[in-house]
PDB file of C-alpha atoms in Angstrom:
ATOM      1  CA  LYS A 778     -11.760  15.951   1.101  1.00 86.00           C
ATOM      2  CA  PHE A 779      -7.913  16.278   0.855  1.00 92.00           C
ATOM      3  CA  SER A 780      -6.182  16.697  -2.543  1.00 93.00           C
ATOM      4  CA  GLY A 781      -2.753  17.292  -3.956  1.00 95.00           C
ATOM      5  CA  VAL A 782       0.426  15.425  -3.199  1.00 96.00           C
ATOM      6  CA  ILE A 783       1.025  13.582   0.149  1.00 97.00           C
ATOM      7  CA  PRO A 784       4.004  15.553   1.600  1.00 96.00           C
ATOM      8  CA  ASN A 785       7.185  13.777   2.542  1.00 96.00           C
ATOM      9  CA  GLU A 786       6.930  15.527   5.917  1.00 97.00           C
ATOM     10  CA  ILE A 787       4.435  12.869   6.883  1.00 97.00           C
ATOM     11  CA  GLY A 788       7.373  10.619   7.575  1.00 97.00           C
ATOM     12  CA  LYS A 789       8.101  12.747  10.693  1.00 97.00           C
ATOM     13  CA  LEU A 790       5.026  11.134  12.390  1.00 97.00           C
ATOM     14  CA  THR A 791       7.197   8.185  13.441  1.00 96.00           C
ATOM     15  CA  ASN A 792       4.921   7.108  16.304  1.00 97.00           C
ATOM     16  CA  LEU A 793       1.689   7.071  14.245  1.00 98.00           C
ATOM     17  CA  GLU A 794       0.060   3.636  14.277  1.00 98.00           C
ATOM     18  CA  SER A 795      -2.765   4.248  11.802  1.00 98.00           C
ATOM     19  CA  LEU A 796      -2.718   6.352   8.699  1.00 98.00           C
ATOM     20  CA  ARG A 797      -6.270   6.616   7.254  1.00 98.00           C
ATOM     21  CA  LEU A 798      -6.258   8.902   4.076  1.00 97.00           C
ATOM     22  CA  GLY A 799      -8.760   6.893   1.863  1.00 96.00           C
ATOM     23  CA  LYS A 800     -11.505   8.340  -0.146  1.00 95.00           C
ATOM     24  CA  ASN A 801      -9.646  11.695  -0.961  1.00 94.00           C
ATOM     25  CA  SER A 802      -8.214  13.009  -4.055  1.00 94.00           C
ATOM     26  CA  PHE A 803      -4.491  12.711  -3.541  1.00 96.00           C
ATOM     27  CA  GLN A 804      -2.304  12.244  -6.652  1.00 96.00           C
ATOM     28  CA  GLY A 805       1.231  11.744  -7.653  1.00 96.00           C
ATOM     29  CA  ASN A 806       3.639   9.104  -6.196  1.00 96.00           C
ATOM     30  CA  ALA A 807       3.077   7.689  -2.688  1.00 95.00           C
ATOM     31  CA  PRO A 808       5.932   8.962  -0.447  1.00 94.00           C
ATOM     32  CA  SER A 809       7.900   5.678  -0.178  1.00 93.00           C
ATOM     33  CA  GLU A 810      10.744   7.004   1.939  1.00 94.00           C
ATOM     34  CA  ALA A 811       8.501   8.879   4.322  1.00 96.00           C
ATOM     35  CA  LEU A 812       6.203   5.873   4.793  1.00 96.00           C
ATOM     36  CA  ASN A 813       9.085   3.652   5.524  1.00 94.00           C
ATOM     37  CA  GLN A 814      10.228   6.010   8.280  1.00 96.00           C
ATOM     38  CA  MET A 815       6.890   5.506  10.001  1.00 97.00           C
ATOM     39  CA  THR A 816       7.853   2.193  11.578  1.00 95.00           C
ATOM     40  CA  SER A 817       5.009   2.115  14.101  1.00 97.00           C
ATOM     41  CA  LEU A 818       2.442   1.890  11.386  1.00 97.00           C
ATOM     42  CA  GLY A 819       0.038  -1.086  11.607  1.00 97.00           C
ATOM     43  CA  TYR A 820      -2.648   0.256   9.214  1.00 98.00           C
ATOM     44  CA  ILE A 821      -2.399   2.214   6.011  1.00 98.00           C
ATOM     45  CA  ASP A 822      -5.350   3.217   3.933  1.00 98.00           C
ATOM     46  CA  LEU A 823      -4.537   5.257   0.808  1.00 97.00           C
ATOM     47  CA  SER A 824      -7.334   3.649  -1.210  1.00 97.00           C
ATOM     48  CA  ARG A 825     -10.114   5.146  -3.273  1.00 96.00           C
ATOM     49  CA  GLN A 826      -8.275   8.209  -4.447  1.00 96.00           C
ATOM     50  CA  THR A 827      -9.961   8.101  -7.907  1.00 93.00           C
ATOM     51  CA  GLU A 828     -13.343   7.737  -6.498  1.00 87.00           C
ATOM     52  CA  HIS A 829     -14.125  11.437  -6.820  1.00 80.00           C
ATOM     53  CA  GLY A 830     -12.825  11.828 -10.311  1.00 84.00           C
ATOM     54  CA  GLY A 831      -9.126  12.577  -9.468  1.00 86.00           C
ATOM     55  CA  PRO A 832      -6.250  10.922 -11.080  1.00 93.00           C
ATOM     56  CA  GLY A 833      -5.259   8.922  -7.871  1.00 96.00           C
ATOM     57  CA  LEU A 834      -1.890   7.999  -6.538  1.00 97.00           C
ATOM     58  CA  SER A 835       0.310   6.780  -9.432  1.00 97.00           C
ATOM     59  CA  GLY A 836       3.683   5.534 -10.402  1.00 96.00           C
ATOM     60  CA  VAL A 837       5.345   2.432  -9.000  1.00 94.00           C
ATOM     61  CA  LEU A 838       4.299   1.138  -5.637  1.00 93.00           C
ATOM     62  CA  PRO A 839       6.160   2.287  -2.611  1.00 88.00           C
ATOM     63  CA  THR A 840       8.409  -0.503  -1.498  1.00 83.00           C
ATOM     64  CA  LEU A 841       7.237  -0.542   2.182  1.00 89.00           C
ATOM     65  CA  ASN A 842       9.905  -2.898   3.329  1.00 85.00           C
ATOM     66  CA  ASN A 843      10.599  -1.464   6.683  1.00 89.00           C
ATOM     67  CA  LEU A 844       7.106  -1.750   8.320  1.00 94.00           C
ATOM     68  CA  LYS A 845       7.375  -4.834  10.507  1.00 94.00           C
ATOM     69  CA  ARG A 846       4.196  -3.961  12.385  1.00 96.00           C
ATOM     70  CA  LEU A 847       1.951  -3.518   9.354  1.00 96.00           C
ATOM     71  CA  THR A 848      -1.145  -5.699   9.336  1.00 96.00           C
ATOM     72  CA  ASN A 849      -3.411  -3.921   6.984  1.00 97.00           C
ATOM     73  CA  LEU A 850      -2.619  -2.141   3.824  1.00 97.00           C
ATOM     74  CA  ARG A 851      -5.235  -0.650   1.445  1.00 97.00           C
ATOM     75  CA  LEU A 852      -4.226   0.807  -1.825  1.00 97.00           C
ATOM     76  CA  LYS A 853      -7.157  -0.039  -4.195  1.00 97.00           C
ATOM     77  CA  ASP A 854      -8.697   2.212  -6.714  1.00 97.00           C
ATOM     78  CA  ASN A 855      -5.628   4.280  -7.614  1.00 97.00           C
ATOM     79  CA  ALA A 856      -3.330   4.429 -10.698  1.00 97.00           C
ATOM     80  CA  PHE A 857      -0.350   2.553  -9.558  1.00 97.00           C
ATOM     81  CA  SER A 858       1.476   0.981 -12.454  1.00 96.00           C
ATOM     82  CA  GLY A 859       4.356  -1.228 -13.306  1.00 95.00           C
ATOM     83  CA  THR A 860       5.368  -4.367 -11.515  1.00 94.00           C
ATOM     84  CA  ILE A 861       5.147  -5.061  -7.796  1.00 92.00           C
ATOM     85  CA  PRO A 862       8.645  -4.620  -6.266  1.00 89.00           C
ATOM     86  CA  PHE A 863      10.463  -7.938  -5.501  1.00 87.00           C
ATOM     87  CA  ASN A 864      10.814  -6.958  -1.796  1.00 87.00           C
ATOM     88  CA  PHE A 865       7.412  -5.484  -1.302  1.00 89.00           C
ATOM     89  CA  LEU A 866       6.217  -6.140   2.357  1.00 90.00           C
ATOM     90  CA  GLU A 867       9.058  -8.689   2.892  1.00 89.00           C
ATOM     91  CA  ASP A 868       9.366  -7.593   6.477  1.00 90.00           C
ATOM     92  CA  VAL A 869       5.883  -7.961   7.656  1.00 92.00           C
ATOM     93  CA  ASP A 870       4.987 -10.722  10.024  1.00 92.00           C
ATOM     94  CA  GLN A 871       2.969 -13.079   7.949  1.00 89.00           C
ATOM     95  CA  ASP A 872       1.257 -14.552  11.003  1.00 92.00           C
ATOM     96  CA  GLU A 873      -0.102 -11.127  11.997  1.00 93.00           C
ATOM     97  CA  PHE A 874      -0.811  -9.675   8.508  1.00 93.00           C
ATOM     98  CA  ARG A 875      -4.503  -9.433   7.840  1.00 94.00           C
ATOM     99  CA  TYR A 876      -5.352  -7.653   4.528  1.00 95.00           C
ATOM    100  CA  PHE A 877      -3.776  -6.247   1.491  1.00 93.00           C
ATOM    101  CA  GLY A 878      -6.030  -4.602  -1.100  1.00 95.00           C
ATOM    102  CA  LEU A 879      -4.435  -3.508  -4.362  1.00 94.00           C
ATOM    103  CA  SER A 880      -7.445  -4.081  -6.748  1.00 95.00           C
ATOM    104  CA  SER A 881      -8.290  -1.664  -9.489  1.00 96.00           C
ATOM    105  CA  ASN A 882      -4.794  -0.290 -10.320  1.00 96.00           C
ATOM    106  CA  SER A 883      -2.718  -0.815 -13.554  1.00 96.00           C
ATOM    107  CA  LEU A 884      -0.148  -3.361 -12.231  1.00 96.00           C
ATOM    108  CA  THR A 885       1.566  -5.851 -14.485  1.00 95.00           C
ATOM    109  CA  GLY A 886       3.966  -8.800 -14.091  1.00 93.00           C
ATOM    110  CA  THR A 887       4.133 -11.482 -11.535  1.00 90.00           C
ATOM    111  CA  ILE A 888       3.493 -11.613  -7.863  1.00 88.00           C
ATOM    112  CA  PRO A 889       6.868 -11.608  -5.935  1.00 86.00           C
ATOM    113  CA  SER A 890       7.412 -14.384  -3.390  1.00 83.00           C
ATOM    114  CA  SER A 891       7.441 -11.689  -0.571  1.00 81.00           C
ATOM    115  CA  LEU A 892       3.660 -11.391  -1.255  1.00 84.00           C
ATOM    116  CA  ALA A 893       2.831 -14.981  -2.138  1.00 81.00           C
ATOM    117  CA  ARG A 894       3.636 -15.974   1.383  1.00 84.00           C
ATOM    118  CA  LEU A 895       0.829 -13.805   2.647  1.00 85.00           C
ATOM    119  CA  GLY A 896      -1.786 -16.126   0.955  1.00 78.00           C
ATOM    120  CA  ASP A 897      -5.334 -15.289   0.938  1.00 82.00           C
ATOM    121  CA  THR A 898      -5.095 -11.878   2.536  1.00 86.00           C
ATOM    122  CA  ILE A 899      -4.214 -10.379  -0.981  1.00 88.00           C
ATOM    123  CA  ARG A 900      -6.751  -8.702  -3.186  1.00 91.00           C
ATOM    124  CA  LEU A 901      -5.387  -7.948  -6.675  1.00 90.00           C
ATOM    125  CA  GLN A 902      -8.463  -8.050  -9.037  1.00 92.00           C
ATOM    126  CA  ASN A 903      -8.678  -5.626 -11.893  1.00 94.00           C
ATOM    127  CA  ASN A 904      -4.940  -5.431 -12.663  1.00 95.00           C
ATOM    128  CA  MET A 905      -2.937  -6.867 -15.427  1.00 93.00           C
ATOM    129  CA  ILE A 906      -1.034  -9.504 -13.238  1.00 89.00           C
ATOM    130  CA  GLU A 907       0.088 -12.284 -15.538  1.00 81.00           C
ATOM    131  CA  GLU A 908       1.347 -14.974 -13.185  1.00 68.00           C
ATOM    132  CA  PHE A 909       0.631 -16.057  -9.603  1.00 66.00           C
ATOM    133  CA  PRO A 910       3.327 -18.205  -7.947  1.00 61.00           C
TER     134      PRO A 910
END
């Protein structure tokens, strides 16, 4: 199992198409700027970081607004908090996007329209979301 903070240097992997780091013990903020540099990513799994008793990834969600090829995003079972950014995933192709898992975090507020357009691909259970558009 990996632990600690996900380093910003991960952003140098610009040709990487799949980032599967689920079921580890990472903590701290997700490296938003680094992830947005990885424009070839189609699959991101940073889920289940709290599964082994660690604090999980925390803070605000990374914006992830530069990943046009992204089809699958798994961030469940972490400690993300605050509201979902208004431009979250706004550049993904809604016809190609397949799954977005964000269950079991501490998110509040409303779902932005950038996500609402993705329809039934979204999983947001066990958060404190107040309003669905």
